[in-house]
Amino acid sequence: MTKEEQHKWYVVRVFSSHEKKVKRYLDREIEMQGLEDKIIEVLIPTETVVEIRSGKKKTREKNFFPGYILLKTIYDEEVNNLIQGAPSTIGFLKTGKKQHAPKPLRKAEVDRILGRVEGDDDAMEQGGKIEIPYDEGDVVEVIDGPFKDFDGTVQEVNADKLKLRVLVSIFGRKTPVEVGVNQVEPAT
């Protein structure tokens, strides 16, 4: 077994929204303690999403496993002590009731997660993954187009076309109309 094959991916539980802080700390400690041969990667699985808010596109990075980071390491007591002593960490994710050492992720799980991270680059070339801030049942106000100032309920979300089907009341009758996501805002 080569040195590279000895390294396995493990999941570390951290306080939600502290993932970047923990990664910075671990990167610094790995270098200071000379653990580069044991811990070869600290990863926060993220994806880039494009949100449309108030008619404007905004790109942001979204963590798709909040509260978790991944560690490619050779698990031993020294690595365990580093993780246990790191601020804002809960520890390695363990399964079972009497589990003493964490189990590494299976290859299929790692491939799926890493594929999602690497696939993010392809999504960015295509403009990023679009995240529409509306769901079915949301009440919205049309702010542009022929149905301006009408309130309605989102009936269908078409993320590919950036369109919404909204039920608005026209002459006392619920009528479905199609509007762009930038033509509506949450009703107040």
mmCIF file of C-alpha atoms in Angstrom:
data_model
loop_
_atom_site.group_PDB
_atom_site.id
_atom_site.type_symbol
_atom_site.label_atom_id
_atom_site.label_comp_id
_atom_site.label_asym_id
_atom_site.label_seq_id
_atom_site.Cartn_x
_atom_site.Cartn_y
_atom_site.Cartn_z
ATOM 1 C CA MET A 1 0.000 0.000 0.000
ATOM 2 C CA THR A 2 1.478 3.346 -1.022
ATOM 3 C CA LYS A 3 1.642 6.340 1.291
ATOM 4 C CA GLU A 4 -1.158 7.993 -0.725
ATOM 5 C CA GLU A 5 -3.449 4.938 -0.327
ATOM 6 C CA GLN A 6 -3.017 5.036 3.465
ATOM 7 C CA HIS A 7 -4.694 8.441 3.612
ATOM 8 C CA LYS A 8 -8.460 8.212 3.994
ATOM 9 C CA TRP A 9 -11.186 10.840 4.073
ATOM 10 C CA TYR A 10 -12.801 11.473 7.464
ATOM 11 C CA VAL A 11 -15.618 13.809 8.494
ATOM 12 C CA VAL A 12 -15.016 16.328 11.272
ATOM 13 C CA ARG A 13 -17.964 17.996 13.001
ATOM 14 C CA VAL A 14 -17.561 21.725 13.640
ATOM 15 C CA PHE A 15 -19.797 24.525 14.834
ATOM 16 C CA SER A 16 -22.004 25.680 11.994
ATOM 17 C CA SER A 17 -20.627 28.781 10.221
ATOM 18 C CA HIS A 18 -17.166 28.145 11.727
ATOM 19 C CA GLU A 19 -15.916 25.912 8.895
ATOM 20 C CA LYS A 20 -13.499 28.472 7.412
ATOM 21 C CA LYS A 21 -12.159 29.428 10.831
ATOM 22 C CA VAL A 22 -11.467 25.765 11.662
ATOM 23 C CA LYS A 23 -9.839 25.172 8.258
ATOM 24 C CA ARG A 24 -7.503 28.158 8.722
ATOM 25 C CA TYR A 25 -6.575 26.939 12.209
ATOM 26 C CA LEU A 26 -5.935 23.373 11.028
ATOM 27 C CA ASP A 27 -3.871 24.502 8.026
ATOM 28 C CA ARG A 28 -1.713 26.625 10.350
ATOM 29 C CA GLU A 29 -1.335 23.875 12.970
ATOM 30 C CA ILE A 30 -0.541 21.182 10.397
ATOM 31 C CA GLU A 31 2.322 23.314 9.118
ATOM 32 C CA MET A 32 3.572 24.305 12.597
ATOM 33 C CA GLN A 33 3.491 20.720 13.924
ATOM 34 C CA GLY A 34 4.936 19.222 10.743
ATOM 35 C CA LEU A 35 1.937 16.978 10.068
ATOM 36 C CA GLU A 36 1.884 17.508 6.289
ATOM 37 C CA ASP A 37 2.704 13.818 5.715
ATOM 38 C CA LYS A 38 -0.268 12.684 7.862
ATOM 39 C CA ILE A 39 -2.913 15.278 6.947
ATOM 40 C CA ILE A 40 -2.715 16.073 3.266
ATOM 41 C CA GLU A 41 -5.967 17.986 2.768
ATOM 42 C CA VAL A 42 -8.603 19.927 4.720
ATOM 43 C CA LEU A 43 -11.697 20.504 2.589
ATOM 44 C CA ILE A 44 -14.892 22.505 3.033
ATOM 45 C CA PRO A 45 -17.306 21.164 0.388
ATOM 46 C CA THR A 46 -18.849 24.222 -1.251
ATOM 47 C CA GLU A 47 -20.578 25.155 -4.471
ATOM 48 C CA THR A 48 -21.043 28.500 -6.169
ATOM 49 C CA VAL A 49 -24.637 29.616 -6.543
ATOM 50 C CA VAL A 50 -26.152 32.617 -8.266
ATOM 51 C CA GLU A 51 -29.017 34.173 -6.349
ATOM 52 C CA ILE A 52 -31.476 36.620 -7.774
ATOM 53 C CA ARG A 53 -32.509 39.179 -5.196
ATOM 54 C CA SER A 54 -34.356 42.391 -5.999
ATOM 55 C CA GLY A 55 -33.813 41.723 -9.686
ATOM 56 C CA LYS A 56 -30.005 41.517 -9.359
ATOM 57 C CA LYS A 57 -27.788 38.471 -9.749
ATOM 58 C CA LYS A 58 -25.419 37.857 -6.863
ATOM 59 C CA THR A 59 -22.831 35.089 -6.787
ATOM 60 C CA ARG A 60 -21.945 33.470 -3.506
ATOM 61 C CA GLU A 61 -20.284 30.353 -2.220
ATOM 62 C CA LYS A 62 -22.591 27.955 -0.396
ATOM 63 C CA ASN A 63 -21.441 25.230 1.967
ATOM 64 C CA PHE A 64 -23.438 22.127 1.134
ATOM 65 C CA PHE A 65 -22.554 20.336 4.393
ATOM 66 C CA PRO A 66 -22.892 23.064 7.059
ATOM 67 C CA GLY A 67 -21.197 22.027 10.284
ATOM 68 C CA TYR A 68 -18.801 19.571 8.642
ATOM 69 C CA ILE A 69 -15.368 19.609 7.052
ATOM 70 C CA LEU A 70 -13.495 16.759 5.393
ATOM 71 C CA LEU A 71 -9.991 15.679 6.315
ATOM 72 C CA LYS A 72 -7.760 13.446 4.192
ATOM 73 C CA THR A 73 -5.454 11.893 6.752
ATOM 74 C CA ILE A 74 -3.876 8.851 8.287
ATOM 75 C CA TYR A 75 -5.938 8.625 11.470
ATOM 76 C CA ASP A 76 -3.924 8.182 14.661
ATOM 77 C CA GLU A 77 -3.810 9.569 18.210
ATOM 78 C CA GLU A 78 -1.790 12.639 17.158
ATOM 79 C CA VAL A 79 -4.349 13.616 14.506
ATOM 80 C CA ASN A 80 -7.210 12.913 16.921
ATOM 81 C CA ASN A 81 -5.605 15.179 19.554
ATOM 82 C CA LEU A 82 -5.170 17.974 16.998
ATOM 83 C CA ILE A 83 -8.870 17.802 16.068
ATOM 84 C CA GLN A 84 -10.044 17.523 19.689
ATOM 85 C CA GLY A 85 -7.963 20.571 20.647
ATOM 86 C CA ALA A 86 -9.033 22.739 17.712
ATOM 87 C CA PRO A 87 -11.398 25.605 18.551
ATOM 88 C CA SER A 88 -14.988 25.339 17.306
ATOM 89 C CA THR A 89 -14.719 21.599 16.629
ATOM 90 C CA ILE A 90 -16.860 18.837 18.068
ATOM 91 C CA GLY A 91 -14.635 16.013 16.831
ATOM 92 C CA PHE A 92 -14.562 13.261 14.266
ATOM 93 C CA LEU A 93 -17.916 11.945 13.097
ATOM 94 C CA LYS A 94 -18.322 8.471 14.566
ATOM 95 C CA THR A 95 -20.989 5.900 13.845
ATOM 96 C CA GLY A 96 -22.435 3.402 16.262
ATOM 97 C CA LYS A 97 -22.794 3.576 20.020
ATOM 98 C CA LYS A 98 -19.456 2.131 21.106
ATOM 99 C CA GLN A 99 -17.313 3.425 18.269
ATOM 100 C CA HIS A 100 -13.883 4.513 19.490
ATOM 101 C CA ALA A 101 -12.233 5.438 16.186
ATOM 102 C CA PRO A 102 -14.056 7.139 13.337
ATOM 103 C CA LYS A 103 -14.717 5.233 10.134
ATOM 104 C CA PRO A 104 -13.368 6.720 6.920
ATOM 105 C CA LEU A 105 -15.767 7.618 4.135
ATOM 106 C CA ARG A 106 -16.338 4.973 1.479
ATOM 107 C CA LYS A 107 -14.818 5.585 -1.949
ATOM 108 C CA ALA A 108 -18.257 6.045 -3.533
ATOM 109 C CA GLU A 109 -19.136 8.740 -0.975
ATOM 110 C CA VAL A 110 -15.835 10.545 -1.553
ATOM 111 C CA ASP A 111 -16.229 10.390 -5.331
ATOM 112 C CA ARG A 112 -19.751 11.807 -5.068
ATOM 113 C CA ILE A 113 -18.675 14.668 -2.791
ATOM 114 C CA LEU A 114 -15.509 15.498 -4.710
ATOM 115 C CA GLY A 115 -17.371 15.216 -7.992
ATOM 116 C CA ARG A 116 -19.817 17.797 -6.709
ATOM 117 C CA VAL A 117 -16.963 20.105 -5.666
ATOM 118 C CA GLU A 118 -15.084 19.653 -8.949
ATOM 119 C CA GLY A 119 -18.310 19.916 -10.953
ATOM 120 C CA ASP A 120 -18.726 23.359 -9.432
ATOM 121 C CA ASP A 121 -16.038 24.664 -11.813
ATOM 122 C CA ASP A 122 -18.170 23.550 -14.760
ATOM 123 C CA ALA A 123 -21.206 25.272 -13.267
ATOM 124 C CA MET A 124 -19.261 28.526 -12.934
ATOM 125 C CA GLU A 125 -18.285 28.404 -16.616
ATOM 126 C CA GLN A 126 -21.987 28.166 -17.411
ATOM 127 C CA GLY A 127 -22.855 31.099 -15.138
ATOM 128 C CA GLY A 128 -23.146 29.216 -11.845
ATOM 129 C CA LYS A 129 -25.987 27.318 -10.296
ATOM 130 C CA ILE A 130 -29.026 29.557 -10.013
ATOM 131 C CA GLU A 131 -30.726 29.682 -6.645
ATOM 132 C CA ILE A 132 -34.190 31.179 -6.860
ATOM 133 C CA PRO A 133 -35.362 32.612 -3.526
ATOM 134 C CA TYR A 134 -39.000 31.613 -4.113
ATOM 135 C CA ASP A 135 -40.812 28.335 -3.488
ATOM 136 C CA GLU A 136 -44.245 27.077 -4.382
ATOM 137 C CA GLY A 137 -46.812 28.692 -2.114
ATOM 138 C CA ASP A 138 -44.840 31.914 -1.521
ATOM 139 C CA VAL A 139 -46.835 35.136 -1.810
ATOM 140 C CA VAL A 140 -45.172 37.622 -4.161
ATOM 141 C CA GLU A 141 -45.870 41.021 -5.653
ATOM 142 C CA VAL A 142 -45.281 41.578 -9.359
ATOM 143 C CA ILE A 143 -43.112 44.706 -9.685
ATOM 144 C CA ASP A 144 -42.621 44.824 -13.463
ATOM 145 C CA GLY A 145 -44.460 43.990 -16.664
ATOM 146 C CA PRO A 146 -48.144 43.963 -17.570
ATOM 147 C CA PHE A 147 -49.166 42.517 -14.179
ATOM 148 C CA LYS A 148 -47.307 45.150 -12.139
ATOM 149 C CA ASP A 149 -48.764 45.731 -8.644
ATOM 150 C CA PHE A 150 -50.629 42.395 -8.650
ATOM 151 C CA ASP A 151 -50.113 40.071 -5.693
ATOM 152 C CA GLY A 152 -50.117 36.351 -6.260
ATOM 153 C CA THR A 153 -49.050 32.943 -5.057
ATOM 154 C CA VAL A 154 -46.154 31.087 -6.667
ATOM 155 C CA GLN A 155 -47.599 27.968 -8.273
ATOM 156 C CA GLU A 156 -44.482 26.688 -10.078
ATOM 157 C CA VAL A 157 -40.750 27.519 -10.169
ATOM 158 C CA ASN A 158 -38.797 26.959 -13.406
ATOM 159 C CA ALA A 159 -35.144 27.449 -12.428
ATOM 160 C CA ASP A 160 -33.846 26.622 -15.919
ATOM 161 C CA LYS A 161 -35.771 29.475 -17.532
ATOM 162 C CA LEU A 162 -35.692 31.756 -14.454
ATOM 163 C CA LYS A 163 -39.472 31.947 -14.615
ATOM 164 C CA LEU A 164 -42.284 31.616 -12.086
ATOM 165 C CA ARG A 165 -45.917 30.703 -12.657
ATOM 166 C CA VAL A 166 -47.871 32.930 -10.310
ATOM 167 C CA LEU A 167 -51.618 32.770 -9.596
ATOM 168 C CA VAL A 168 -52.940 36.330 -9.608
ATOM 169 C CA SER A 169 -56.524 37.482 -9.151
ATOM 170 C CA ILE A 170 -57.801 39.157 -12.311
ATOM 171 C CA PHE A 171 -61.447 40.281 -12.160
ATOM 172 C CA GLY A 172 -61.954 38.087 -9.102
ATOM 173 C CA ARG A 173 -60.674 34.937 -10.813
ATOM 174 C CA LYS A 174 -57.341 33.202 -10.103
ATOM 175 C CA THR A 175 -55.307 33.262 -13.286
ATOM 176 C CA PRO A 176 -51.851 31.750 -13.809
ATOM 177 C CA VAL A 177 -49.314 34.137 -15.340
ATOM 178 C CA GLU A 178 -45.665 33.526 -16.161
ATOM 179 C CA VAL A 179 -43.184 36.122 -14.931
ATOM 180 C CA GLY A 180 -39.415 36.321 -14.670
ATOM 181 C CA VAL A 181 -37.892 35.941 -11.220
ATOM 182 C CA ASN A 182 -36.605 39.503 -11.481
ATOM 183 C CA GLN A 183 -40.174 40.759 -12.002
ATOM 184 C CA VAL A 184 -41.349 39.830 -8.506
ATOM 185 C CA GLU A 185 -40.457 40.448 -4.902
ATOM 186 C CA PRO A 186 -41.844 39.038 -1.673
ATOM 187 C CA ALA A 187 -45.207 40.580 -0.853
ATOM 188 C CA THR A 188 -45.323 42.679 2.294
#
